[in-house]
């Protein structure tokens, strides 16, 4: 009983997010994707024509829903707080690097969990890399890494991420003719707009309340021996696995021939290592950054912008992997980003006062 | 008792700062935080680490006192 009382919020959030992902796949979203922060940000910047990879362009209502859901619930719960100013440019770069890593692996930590629940064993390799990356990030945190403090900002500043989301929603509803939408490939696979939006909002609301974070789950176990957030992570895998079996999405355990995935173990590992490392320095996974952006945290908003630009660059310069595997450019980009994140790590070790 | 200011610090720094402060003053510390997330994280840390905790909030600043 004590266990349920302490952890029910993250567990319920994990279960619901997992089931939402399965339901969205059944309703038309790409396989083993459901909701993927990295993929959907990438689709969204593609929908705006900021990259021209024709198979991954669509403004994803789920992303907008997450931001707006987090905004609504943070206003209701009086937790909306416009804050920022903690090394914004470095956060932009870290967000950029997270996206380069995610598009090497083909998924954010959330999609990694969804892929595991769908039987994709490549995602287990990804998880190993993700945990290693978090481990490296923790070494920096323990040695005093900090991007220094944030400050209170004018109220309007905190609404900007949500205003952008609203603007994109208006474009999607009324200005679709201006946009670039895939006619084939993953970008053409879409659940209905209203359902996607509501599903995203539900995820945003639950995430804001429960503080569930894919990076935090593993980080807190290692740093503080606190498995609280990890329970949500595990609940999500269980929900996806069971949900897929119930809905009939099919669960096939293998490395080969998984939907929108490749089987290059080394680069799956390094891609997610980069995501884990950069996300720990940012203080949260991509999904958490979106949620915090909706709640008024513009540091997270800047990180999301970094991810968006990273996605555009990744597809313009063919750094993103495909089912055929990683590209040469993608491999170089991941290695460069690892060096960049390490430089950011070393350069921000603050002297610890006692 | 030592007081540390974790205002404006992003996750997980407030908890990390608390943990460090408790290493140098194991009898207890007072932590200032400016958001509910940090306060909740420190509360959970205190429970896990076996500290007693009292908490007040005024104008968005949380004052958390951890004692043995």
mmCIF file of C-alpha atoms in Angstrom:
data_model
loop_
_atom_site.group_PDB
_atom_site.id
_atom_site.type_symbol
_atom_site.label_atom_id
_atom_site.label_comp_id
_atom_site.label_asym_id
_atom_site.label_seq_id
_atom_site.Cartn_x
_atom_site.Cartn_y
_atom_site.Cartn_z
ATOM 1 C CA UNK A 1 0.000 0.000 0.000
ATOM 2 C CA UNK A 2 2.787 2.363 0.988
ATOM 3 C CA UNK A 3 4.413 1.616 -2.378
ATOM 4 C CA UNK A 4 1.289 2.489 -4.343
ATOM 5 C CA UNK A 5 0.676 5.625 -2.307
ATOM 6 C CA UNK A 6 4.187 6.881 -2.999
ATOM 7 C CA UNK A 7 4.519 5.943 -6.634
ATOM 8 C CA UNK A 8 1.020 5.773 -8.134
ATOM 9 C CA UNK A 9 1.342 8.995 -10.112
ATOM 10 C CA UNK A 10 4.404 7.979 -12.111
ATOM 11 C CA UNK A 11 3.132 4.437 -12.540
ATOM 12 C CA UNK A 12 -0.242 5.612 -13.855
ATOM 13 C CA UNK A 13 1.545 8.093 -16.125
ATOM 14 C CA UNK A 14 3.820 5.366 -17.459
ATOM 15 C CA UNK A 15 0.889 3.044 -18.106
ATOM 16 C CA UNK A 16 -1.213 5.732 -19.790
ATOM 17 C CA UNK A 17 1.645 7.041 -21.972
ATOM 18 C CA UNK A 18 2.392 3.474 -23.047
ATOM 19 C CA UNK A 19 -1.249 2.764 -23.875
ATOM 20 C CA UNK A 20 -1.637 6.104 -25.673
ATOM 21 C CA UNK A 21 1.366 5.215 -27.845
ATOM 22 C CA UNK A 22 -0.166 1.852 -28.723
ATOM 23 C CA UNK A 23 -3.571 3.386 -29.431
ATOM 24 C CA UNK A 24 -2.091 6.086 -31.677
ATOM 25 C CA UNK A 25 -0.230 3.425 -33.651
ATOM 26 C CA UNK A 26 -3.450 1.446 -34.053
ATOM 27 C CA UNK A 27 -5.184 4.652 -35.211
ATOM 28 C CA UNK A 28 -2.648 5.399 -37.910
ATOM 29 C CA UNK A 29 0.672 6.624 -36.498
ATOM 30 C CA UNK A 30 3.891 4.898 -37.652
ATOM 31 C CA UNK A 31 4.682 1.513 -36.179
ATOM 32 C CA UNK A 32 6.477 1.277 -32.843
ATOM 33 C CA UNK A 33 6.310 5.069 -32.714
ATOM 34 C CA UNK A 34 2.967 6.100 -31.281
ATOM 35 C CA UNK A 35 4.520 9.195 -29.753
ATOM 36 C CA UNK A 36 8.190 9.915 -30.286
ATOM 37 C CA UNK A 37 9.395 13.345 -29.302
ATOM 38 C CA UNK A 38 12.393 13.288 -31.625
ATOM 39 C CA UNK A 39 10.578 11.841 -34.635
ATOM 40 C CA UNK A 40 7.607 14.126 -34.226
ATOM 41 C CA UNK A 41 9.672 17.282 -33.753
ATOM 42 C CA UNK A 42 11.542 16.236 -36.882
ATOM 43 C CA UNK A 43 8.264 15.716 -38.774
ATOM 44 C CA UNK A 44 7.039 19.091 -37.543
ATOM 45 C CA UNK A 45 10.074 21.050 -38.729
ATOM 46 C CA UNK A 46 9.717 19.115 -41.978
ATOM 47 C CA UNK A 47 6.080 20.184 -42.207
ATOM 48 C CA UNK A 48 7.337 23.764 -42.092
ATOM 49 C CA UNK A 49 9.749 22.993 -44.907
ATOM 50 C CA UNK A 50 12.828 23.484 -42.740
ATOM 51 C CA UNK A 51 14.099 20.205 -44.114
ATOM 52 C CA UNK A 52 13.100 18.568 -47.379
ATOM 53 C CA UNK A 53 13.091 14.872 -46.540
ATOM 54 C CA UNK A 54 9.745 14.232 -48.204
ATOM 55 C CA UNK A 55 8.843 11.122 -46.224
ATOM 56 C CA UNK A 56 8.998 12.761 -42.776
ATOM 57 C CA UNK A 57 7.009 15.985 -43.032
ATOM 58 C CA UNK A 58 3.879 16.673 -40.988
ATOM 59 C CA UNK A 59 3.004 18.982 -38.124
ATOM 60 C CA UNK A 60 2.399 16.463 -35.365
ATOM 61 C CA UNK A 61 -0.510 17.481 -33.112
ATOM 62 C CA UNK A 62 0.874 15.259 -30.340
ATOM 63 C CA UNK A 63 3.843 17.605 -29.836
ATOM 64 C CA UNK A 64 1.562 20.646 -29.705
ATOM 65 C CA UNK A 65 -0.765 18.801 -27.322
ATOM 66 C CA UNK A 66 2.045 17.958 -24.908
ATOM 67 C CA UNK A 67 3.139 21.608 -24.673
ATOM 68 C CA UNK A 68 -0.409 22.941 -24.381
ATOM 69 C CA UNK A 69 -1.476 20.231 -21.916
ATOM 70 C CA UNK A 70 1.502 21.053 -19.717
ATOM 71 C CA UNK A 71 0.639 24.756 -19.974
ATOM 72 C CA UNK A 72 -2.985 24.210 -18.954
ATOM 73 C CA UNK A 73 -2.264 21.988 -15.975
ATOM 74 C CA UNK A 74 0.612 24.150 -14.749
ATOM 75 C CA UNK A 75 -1.677 27.195 -14.835
ATOM 76 C CA UNK A 76 -4.406 25.303 -12.975
ATOM 77 C CA UNK A 77 -1.937 23.917 -10.433
ATOM 78 C CA UNK A 78 -0.298 27.360 -10.018
ATOM 79 C CA UNK A 79 3.026 25.900 -11.076
ATOM 80 C CA UNK A 80 3.349 27.952 -14.233
ATOM 81 C CA UNK A 81 6.549 29.905 -13.702
ATOM 82 C CA UNK A 82 8.390 31.817 -16.417
ATOM 83 C CA UNK A 83 12.012 31.028 -15.694
ATOM 84 C CA UNK A 84 15.146 30.873 -17.763
ATOM 85 C CA UNK A 85 18.556 32.329 -18.362
ATOM 86 C CA UNK A 86 20.586 29.310 -17.337
ATOM 87 C CA UNK A 87 23.127 29.088 -20.166
ATOM 88 C CA UNK A 88 20.575 29.228 -23.004
ATOM 89 C CA UNK A 89 23.005 28.845 -25.892
ATOM 90 C CA UNK A 90 24.660 25.833 -24.303
ATOM 91 C CA UNK A 91 21.218 24.318 -23.802
ATOM 92 C CA UNK A 92 20.467 24.978 -27.461
ATOM 93 C CA UNK A 93 23.628 23.110 -28.456
ATOM 94 C CA UNK A 94 22.860 20.238 -26.063
ATOM 95 C CA UNK A 95 19.340 19.986 -27.531
ATOM 96 C CA UNK A 96 20.863 19.911 -31.011
ATOM 97 C CA UNK A 97 23.207 17.074 -29.971
ATOM 98 C CA UNK A 98 20.340 15.110 -28.379
ATOM 99 C CA UNK A 99 18.541 15.198 -31.712
ATOM 100 C CA UNK A 100 21.595 14.094 -33.712
ATOM 101 C CA UNK A 101 21.920 11.091 -31.380
ATOM 102 C CA UNK A 102 18.198 10.322 -31.471
ATOM 103 C CA UNK A 103 18.101 10.385 -35.268
ATOM 104 C CA UNK A 104 21.117 8.071 -35.416
ATOM 105 C CA UNK A 105 19.198 5.544 -33.296
ATOM 106 C CA UNK A 106 15.819 6.552 -34.774
ATOM 107 C CA UNK A 107 13.945 7.529 -31.669
ATOM 108 C CA UNK A 108 13.954 9.488 -28.437
ATOM 109 C CA UNK A 109 14.087 7.614 -25.101
ATOM 110 C CA UNK A 110 10.295 7.320 -25.213
ATOM 111 C CA UNK A 111 10.361 5.621 -28.609
ATOM 112 C CA UNK A 112 13.201 3.431 -27.346
ATOM 113 C CA UNK A 113 10.850 2.147 -24.668
ATOM 114 C CA UNK A 114 8.030 1.793 -27.193
ATOM 115 C CA UNK A 115 10.349 -0.160 -29.487
ATOM 116 C CA UNK A 116 11.373 -2.455 -26.624
ATOM 117 C CA UNK A 117 7.690 -3.066 -25.900
ATOM 118 C CA UNK A 118 7.192 -3.872 -29.580
ATOM 119 C CA UNK A 119 9.897 -6.544 -29.514
ATOM 120 C CA UNK A 120 12.641 -4.528 -31.250
ATOM 121 C CA UNK A 121 15.846 -5.897 -29.736
ATOM 122 C CA UNK A 122 17.918 -3.092 -31.297
ATOM 123 C CA UNK A 123 16.265 -0.851 -28.734
ATOM 124 C CA UNK A 124 17.760 -2.962 -25.948
ATOM 125 C CA UNK A 125 21.187 -2.091 -27.388
ATOM 126 C CA UNK A 126 19.974 1.502 -27.460
ATOM 127 C CA UNK A 127 18.991 1.219 -23.796
ATOM 128 C CA UNK A 128 22.483 0.012 -22.907
ATOM 129 C CA UNK A 129 23.959 3.031 -24.704
ATOM 130 C CA UNK A 130 21.407 5.334 -23.072
ATOM 131 C CA UNK A 131 22.318 4.048 -19.594
ATOM 132 C CA UNK A 132 26.044 4.401 -20.358
ATOM 133 C CA UNK A 133 25.491 7.969 -21.534
ATOM 134 C CA UNK A 134 23.557 8.761 -18.365
ATOM 135 C CA UNK A 135 26.392 7.193 -16.365
ATOM 136 C CA UNK A 136 28.919 9.483 -18.036
ATOM 137 C CA UNK A 137 26.663 12.475 -17.407
ATOM 138 C CA UNK A 138 26.386 11.516 -13.741
ATOM 139 C CA UNK A 139 30.175 11.544 -13.396
ATOM 140 C CA UNK A 140 30.084 15.171 -14.557
ATOM 141 C CA UNK A 141 27.205 16.009 -12.172
ATOM 142 C CA UNK A 142 29.080 14.433 -9.280
ATOM 143 C CA UNK A 143 32.175 16.438 -10.159
ATOM 144 C CA UNK A 144 30.140 19.647 -9.943
ATOM 145 C CA UNK A 145 28.704 20.168 -13.429
ATOM 146 C CA UNK A 146 26.176 22.990 -13.484
ATOM 147 C CA UNK A 147 24.768 25.336 -16.101
ATOM 148 C CA UNK A 148 24.221 27.784 -13.223
ATOM 149 C CA UNK A 149 20.955 29.137 -12.026
ATOM 150 C CA UNK A 150 17.901 30.392 -13.873
ATOM 151 C CA UNK A 151 15.969 33.558 -13.065
ATOM 152 C CA UNK A 152 12.396 34.783 -12.990
ATOM 153 C CA UNK A 153 11.387 36.213 -16.351
ATOM 154 C CA UNK A 154 8.514 38.381 -17.584
ATOM 155 C CA UNK A 155 5.273 36.430 -17.704
ATOM 156 C CA UNK A 156 4.916 36.732 -21.479
ATOM 157 C CA UNK A 157 8.285 35.046 -21.988
ATOM 158 C CA UNK A 158 6.970 31.880 -20.365
ATOM 159 C CA UNK A 159 4.033 31.733 -22.759
ATOM 160 C CA UNK A 160 6.178 31.806 -25.904
ATOM 161 C CA UNK A 161 6.618 28.027 -26.283
ATOM 162 C CA UNK A 162 2.851 27.564 -25.936
ATOM 163 C CA UNK A 163 2.170 30.450 -28.317
ATOM 164 C CA UNK A 164 4.381 28.751 -30.902
ATOM 165 C CA UNK A 165 2.451 25.519 -30.368
ATOM 166 C CA UNK A 166 -0.849 27.377 -30.804
ATOM 167 C CA UNK A 167 0.437 29.040 -33.960
ATOM 168 C CA UNK A 168 1.458 25.679 -35.391
ATOM 169 C CA UNK A 169 -1.946 24.256 -34.508
ATOM 170 C CA UNK A 170 -3.635 27.127 -36.345
ATOM 171 C CA UNK A 171 -1.408 26.451 -39.360
ATOM 172 C CA UNK A 172 -2.278 22.769 -39.268
ATOM 173 C CA UNK A 173 -6.008 23.468 -39.079
ATOM 174 C CA UNK A 174 -6.318 26.433 -41.419
ATOM 175 C CA UNK A 175 -3.126 26.727 -43.410
ATOM 176 C CA UNK A 176 -2.377 23.176 -44.490
ATOM 177 C CA UNK A 177 -1.955 24.383 -48.073
ATOM 178 C CA UNK A 178 1.162 26.304 -47.021
ATOM 179 C CA UNK A 179 2.763 23.290 -45.422
ATOM 180 C CA UNK A 180 4.786 20.325 -46.611
ATOM 181 C CA UNK A 181 3.029 17.052 -45.816
ATOM 182 C CA UNK A 182 4.407 13.636 -46.699
ATOM 183 C CA UNK A 183 2.414 11.615 -49.192
ATOM 184 C CA UNK A 184 4.314 8.432 -48.439
ATOM 185 C CA UNK A 185 6.579 7.099 -45.694
ATOM 186 C CA UNK A 186 6.270 7.596 -41.911
ATOM 187 C CA UNK A 187 5.170 11.225 -42.282
ATOM 188 C CA UNK A 188 2.057 10.094 -44.146
ATOM 189 C CA UNK A 189 1.016 7.773 -41.333
ATOM 190 C CA UNK A 190 -1.179 9.812 -39.017
ATOM 191 C CA UNK A 191 -3.830 9.298 -36.417
ATOM 192 C CA UNK A 192 -6.746 11.784 -36.729
ATOM 193 C CA UNK A 193 -5.779 15.330 -35.697
ATOM 194 C CA UNK A 194 -8.279 15.697 -32.832
ATOM 195 C CA UNK A 195 -7.324 12.372 -31.282
ATOM 196 C CA UNK A 196 -3.598 13.100 -31.634
ATOM 197 C CA UNK A 197 -4.024 16.504 -30.044
ATOM 198 C CA UNK A 198 -6.057 15.195 -27.119
ATOM 199 C CA UNK A 199 -3.667 12.277 -26.624
ATOM 200 C CA UNK A 200 -0.728 14.685 -26.583
ATOM 201 C CA UNK A 201 -2.505 16.947 -24.096
ATOM 202 C CA UNK A 202 -3.228 13.987 -21.836
ATOM 203 C CA UNK A 203 0.447 13.011 -21.933
ATOM 204 C CA UNK A 204 1.495 16.610 -21.230
ATOM 205 C CA UNK A 205 -0.869 16.865 -18.268
ATOM 206 C CA UNK A 206 0.254 13.573 -16.735
ATOM 207 C CA UNK A 207 3.913 14.334 -17.298
ATOM 208 C CA UNK A 208 3.630 17.751 -15.732
ATOM 209 C CA UNK A 209 1.921 16.328 -12.650
ATOM 210 C CA UNK A 210 4.035 13.204 -12.211
ATOM 211 C CA UNK A 211 7.413 14.710 -13.351
ATOM 212 C CA UNK A 212 8.063 11.458 -15.186
ATOM 213 C CA UNK A 213 11.331 11.641 -17.087
ATOM 214 C CA UNK A 214 13.070 8.895 -19.007
ATOM 215 C CA UNK A 215 16.532 10.196 -18.118
ATOM 216 C CA UNK A 216 15.614 10.887 -14.505
ATOM 217 C CA UNK A 217 14.516 7.262 -14.020
ATOM 218 C CA UNK A 218 17.952 5.804 -14.547
ATOM 219 C CA UNK A 219 19.832 8.836 -13.182
ATOM 220 C CA UNK A 220 18.091 8.875 -9.811
ATOM 221 C CA UNK A 221 18.638 5.163 -9.261
ATOM 222 C CA UNK A 222 22.372 5.581 -9.791
ATOM 223 C CA UNK A 223 22.789 8.899 -7.984
ATOM 224 C CA UNK A 224 20.313 8.684 -5.135
ATOM 225 C CA UNK A 225 19.295 4.997 -5.076
ATOM 226 C CA UNK A 226 15.792 6.300 -5.732
ATOM 227 C CA UNK A 227 13.767 4.163 -8.151
ATOM 228 C CA UNK A 228 10.653 6.400 -8.060
ATOM 229 C CA UNK A 229 10.855 7.626 -11.669
ATOM 230 C CA UNK A 230 12.108 4.274 -12.915
ATOM 231 C CA UNK A 231 8.783 2.676 -11.947
ATOM 232 C CA UNK A 232 7.101 4.888 -14.550
ATOM 233 C CA UNK A 233 9.670 3.809 -17.122
ATOM 234 C CA UNK A 234 8.981 0.127 -16.396
ATOM 235 C CA UNK A 235 5.211 0.669 -16.335
ATOM 236 C CA UNK A 236 5.493 2.131 -19.826
ATOM 237 C CA UNK A 237 7.280 -0.926 -21.244
ATOM 238 C CA UNK A 238 4.698 -3.226 -19.655
ATOM 239 C CA UNK A 239 1.805 -1.152 -21.011
ATOM 240 C CA UNK A 240 3.232 -1.087 -24.546
ATOM 241 C CA UNK A 241 3.921 -4.810 -24.534
ATOM 242 C CA UNK A 242 0.468 -5.772 -23.269
ATOM 243 C CA UNK A 243 -1.236 -3.078 -25.343
ATOM 244 C CA UNK A 244 0.405 -4.300 -28.547
ATOM 245 C CA UNK A 245 -0.709 -7.844 -27.855
ATOM 246 C CA UNK A 246 -4.281 -6.785 -27.083
ATOM 247 C CA UNK A 247 -4.681 -4.429 -30.049
ATOM 248 C CA UNK A 248 -2.937 -6.834 -32.384
ATOM 249 C CA UNK A 249 -0.118 -4.463 -33.421
ATOM 250 C CA UNK A 250 2.050 -7.553 -33.218
ATOM 251 C CA UNK A 251 5.118 -8.149 -31.060
ATOM 252 C CA UNK A 252 7.986 -9.890 -32.826
ATOM 253 C CA UNK A 253 11.257 -10.204 -30.930
ATOM 254 C CA UNK A 254 14.114 -9.738 -33.370
ATOM 255 C CA UNK A 255 16.922 -7.474 -34.504
ATOM 256 C CA UNK A 256 16.159 -7.618 -38.211
ATOM 257 C CA UNK A 257 13.218 -6.096 -40.074
ATOM 258 C CA UNK A 258 11.849 -3.952 -37.268
ATOM 259 C CA UNK A 259 9.686 -0.986 -38.309
ATOM 260 C CA UNK A 260 11.617 2.254 -38.906
ATOM 261 C CA UNK A 261 14.782 0.885 -37.317
ATOM 262 C CA UNK A 262 18.170 -0.400 -38.324
ATOM 263 C CA UNK A 263 20.279 -3.172 -36.843
ATOM 264 C CA UNK A 264 23.691 -1.502 -36.642
ATOM 265 C CA UNK A 265 24.447 -2.249 -32.984
ATOM 266 C CA UNK A 266 27.451 0.039 -32.534
ATOM 267 C CA UNK A 267 25.666 3.116 -33.866
ATOM 268 C CA UNK A 268 22.417 2.349 -32.078
ATOM 269 C CA UNK A 269 24.488 2.243 -28.919
ATOM 270 C CA UNK A 270 26.492 5.395 -29.627
ATOM 271 C CA UNK A 271 23.403 7.319 -30.764
ATOM 272 C CA UNK A 272 21.583 6.667 -27.515
ATOM 273 C CA UNK A 273 24.765 7.187 -25.493
ATOM 274 C CA UNK A 274 24.852 10.688 -26.934
ATOM 275 C CA UNK A 275 21.161 11.191 -26.096
ATOM 276 C CA UNK A 276 21.693 10.012 -22.502
ATOM 277 C CA UNK A 277 24.848 12.052 -21.926
ATOM 278 C CA UNK A 278 23.465 15.317 -23.369
ATOM 279 C CA UNK A 279 20.067 14.842 -21.693
ATOM 280 C CA UNK A 280 21.611 14.445 -18.240
ATOM 281 C CA UNK A 281 23.485 17.710 -18.716
ATOM 282 C CA UNK A 282 20.201 19.303 -19.822
ATOM 283 C CA UNK A 283 18.464 17.880 -16.743
ATOM 284 C CA UNK A 284 15.841 15.817 -18.546
ATOM 285 C CA UNK A 285 14.802 13.785 -21.574
ATOM 286 C CA UNK A 286 13.279 15.387 -24.709
ATOM 287 C CA UNK A 287 9.749 14.651 -23.522
ATOM 288 C CA UNK A 288 10.466 16.343 -20.198
ATOM 289 C CA UNK A 289 11.939 19.355 -22.010
ATOM 290 C CA UNK A 290 8.689 19.737 -23.974
ATOM 291 C CA UNK A 291 6.637 19.505 -20.792
ATOM 292 C CA UNK A 292 8.776 22.024 -18.950
ATOM 293 C CA UNK A 293 8.660 24.349 -21.960
ATOM 294 C CA UNK A 294 4.862 24.337 -21.700
ATOM 295 C CA UNK A 295 5.099 25.113 -17.972
ATOM 296 C CA UNK A 296 7.017 28.311 -18.659
ATOM 297 C CA UNK A 297 10.604 27.101 -18.469
ATOM 298 C CA UNK A 298 12.266 28.851 -21.383
ATOM 299 C CA UNK A 299 15.581 27.082 -20.786
ATOM 300 C CA UNK A 300 13.737 23.949 -21.826
ATOM 301 C CA UNK A 301 12.086 25.904 -24.631
ATOM 302 C CA UNK A 302 15.525 26.788 -25.981
ATOM 303 C CA UNK A 303 16.594 23.135 -25.701
ATOM 304 C CA UNK A 304 13.534 22.168 -27.772
ATOM 305 C CA UNK A 305 14.486 24.763 -30.387
ATOM 306 C CA UNK A 306 17.966 23.225 -30.447
ATOM 307 C CA UNK A 307 16.385 19.822 -31.054
ATOM 308 C CA UNK A 308 14.233 21.253 -33.842
ATOM 309 C CA UNK A 309 17.215 22.830 -35.598
ATOM 310 C CA UNK A 310 19.173 19.613 -35.053
ATOM 311 C CA UNK A 311 16.399 17.690 -36.810
ATOM 312 C CA UNK A 312 16.374 20.093 -39.758
ATOM 313 C CA UNK A 313 20.149 19.900 -40.119
ATOM 314 C CA UNK A 314 20.132 16.110 -39.721
ATOM 315 C CA UNK A 315 17.755 15.666 -42.637
ATOM 316 C CA UNK A 316 19.167 18.398 -44.856
ATOM 317 C CA UNK A 317 22.642 16.904 -44.641
ATOM 318 C CA UNK A 318 21.615 13.239 -44.494
ATOM 319 C CA UNK A 319 22.888 12.676 -40.968
ATOM 320 C CA UNK A 320 19.739 10.827 -39.912
ATOM 321 C CA UNK A 321 19.679 7.063 -40.216
ATOM 322 C CA UNK A 322 17.055 5.129 -42.131
ATOM 323 C CA UNK A 323 15.960 1.504 -42.190
ATOM 324 C CA UNK A 324 19.060 0.939 -44.358
ATOM 325 C CA UNK A 325 21.305 1.959 -41.455
ATOM 326 C CA UNK A 326 23.370 4.947 -40.399
ATOM 327 C CA UNK A 327 24.949 7.291 -42.931
ATOM 328 C CA UNK A 328 28.623 8.221 -43.086
ATOM 329 C CA UNK A 329 27.733 11.822 -42.268
ATOM 330 C CA UNK A 330 25.613 10.678 -39.337
ATOM 331 C CA UNK A 331 28.512 8.740 -37.841
ATOM 332 C CA UNK A 332 30.811 11.761 -38.088
ATOM 333 C CA UNK A 333 28.100 14.019 -36.632
ATOM 334 C CA UNK A 334 27.543 11.746 -33.633
ATOM 335 C CA UNK A 335 31.263 11.654 -32.884
ATOM 336 C CA UNK A 336 31.556 15.433 -33.188
ATOM 337 C CA UNK A 337 28.531 15.908 -30.940
ATOM 338 C CA UNK A 338 30.008 13.568 -28.318
ATOM 339 C CA UNK A 339 33.139 15.732 -28.261
ATOM 340 C CA UNK A 340 31.032 18.910 -28.070
ATOM 341 C CA UNK A 341 28.956 17.569 -25.160
ATOM 342 C CA UNK A 342 32.138 16.501 -23.367
ATOM 343 C CA UNK A 343 33.595 20.000 -23.843
ATOM 344 C CA UNK A 344 30.407 21.521 -22.420
ATOM 345 C CA UNK A 345 30.687 19.061 -19.530
ATOM 346 C CA UNK A 346 34.294 19.865 -18.696
ATOM 347 C CA UNK A 347 33.906 23.612 -19.167
ATOM 348 C CA UNK A 348 31.047 23.820 -16.647
ATOM 349 C CA UNK A 349 32.505 21.986 -13.694
ATOM 350 C CA UNK A 350 31.975 24.469 -10.892
ATOM 351 C CA UNK A 351 34.233 24.536 -7.891
ATOM 352 C CA UNK A 352 32.344 23.038 -4.997
ATOM 353 C CA UNK A 353 32.281 25.156 -1.879
ATOM 354 C CA UNK A 354 31.896 23.491 1.448
ATOM 355 C CA UNK B 1 22.706 24.839 10.894
ATOM 356 C CA UNK B 2 23.988 25.305 7.375
ATOM 357 C CA UNK B 3 21.663 26.930 4.813
ATOM 358 C CA UNK B 4 22.038 26.334 1.098
ATOM 359 C CA UNK B 5 20.336 28.245 -1.679
ATOM 360 C CA UNK B 6 19.100 26.003 -4.487
ATOM 361 C CA UNK B 7 16.842 28.631 -6.053
ATOM 362 C CA UNK B 8 16.913 28.616 -9.839
ATOM 363 C CA UNK B 9 18.775 25.330 -10.003
ATOM 364 C CA UNK B 10 17.574 22.770 -12.501
ATOM 365 C CA UNK B 11 16.859 19.140 -11.747
ATOM 366 C CA UNK B 12 18.686 17.296 -10.141
ATOM 367 C CA UNK B 13 20.984 19.981 -8.723
ATOM 368 C CA UNK B 14 18.888 20.922 -5.669
ATOM 369 C CA UNK B 15 18.956 17.320 -4.442
ATOM 370 C CA UNK B 16 22.639 16.996 -5.247
ATOM 371 C CA UNK B 17 23.412 20.212 -3.355
ATOM 372 C CA UNK B 18 21.389 18.950 -0.393
ATOM 373 C CA UNK B 19 23.208 15.635 -0.434
ATOM 374 C CA UNK B 20 26.608 17.366 -0.541
ATOM 375 C CA UNK B 21 25.686 19.746 2.243
ATOM 376 C CA UNK B 22 24.593 16.836 4.427
ATOM 377 C CA UNK B 23 27.946 15.177 3.879
ATOM 378 C CA UNK B 24 29.714 18.154 5.451
ATOM 379 C CA UNK B 25 27.087 18.867 8.103
ATOM 380 C CA UNK B 26 25.434 15.515 8.882
ATOM 381 C CA UNK B 27 23.301 16.943 11.700
ATOM 382 C CA UNK B 28 21.060 18.685 9.182
ATOM 383 C CA UNK B 29 20.673 21.505 6.678
ATOM 384 C CA UNK B 30 18.159 24.093 5.532
ATOM 385 C CA UNK B 31 17.547 24.297 1.800
ATOM 386 C CA UNK B 32 15.882 27.129 -0.094
ATOM 387 C CA UNK B 33 14.168 26.189 -3.349
ATOM 388 C CA UNK B 34 11.951 28.168 -5.688
ATOM 389 C CA UNK B 35 9.822 25.518 -7.301
ATOM 390 C CA UNK B 36 7.530 22.672 -6.306
ATOM 391 C CA UNK B 37 9.513 20.110 -8.292
ATOM 392 C CA UNK B 38 12.728 20.741 -6.374
ATOM 393 C CA UNK B 39 10.803 20.746 -3.072
ATOM 394 C CA UNK B 40 9.171 17.400 -3.895
ATOM 395 C CA UNK B 41 12.498 15.892 -4.968
ATOM 396 C CA UNK B 42 14.208 17.015 -1.765
ATOM 397 C CA UNK B 43 11.287 15.676 0.273
ATOM 398 C CA UNK B 44 11.663 12.277 -1.389
ATOM 399 C CA UNK B 45 15.417 12.343 -0.875
ATOM 400 C CA UNK B 46 14.964 13.169 2.823
ATOM 401 C CA UNK B 47 12.573 10.255 3.287
ATOM 402 C CA UNK B 48 14.897 7.844 1.481
ATOM 403 C CA UNK B 49 17.955 9.012 3.394
ATOM 404 C CA UNK B 50 16.208 8.873 6.761
ATOM 405 C CA UNK B 51 16.011 12.573 7.595
ATOM 406 C CA UNK B 52 13.105 14.373 9.242
ATOM 407 C CA UNK B 53 11.780 17.222 7.179
ATOM 408 C CA UNK B 54 9.819 20.365 7.867
ATOM 409 C CA UNK B 55 8.730 22.628 5.063
ATOM 410 C CA UNK B 56 7.284 26.112 4.712
ATOM 411 C CA UNK B 57 6.447 28.093 1.603
ATOM 412 C CA UNK B 58 6.277 31.840 1.298
ATOM 413 C CA UNK B 59 5.950 33.818 -1.927
ATOM 414 C CA UNK B 60 7.082 30.852 -3.990
ATOM 415 C CA UNK B 61 10.189 30.171 -1.919
ATOM 416 C CA UNK B 62 10.228 26.807 -0.206
ATOM 417 C CA UNK B 63 12.268 26.466 2.963
ATOM 418 C CA UNK B 64 13.034 22.843 3.705
ATOM 419 C CA UNK B 65 14.784 21.850 6.906
ATOM 420 C CA UNK B 66 16.267 18.384 7.116
ATOM 421 C CA UNK B 67 17.293 17.040 10.509
ATOM 422 C CA UNK B 68 18.409 13.681 11.835
#
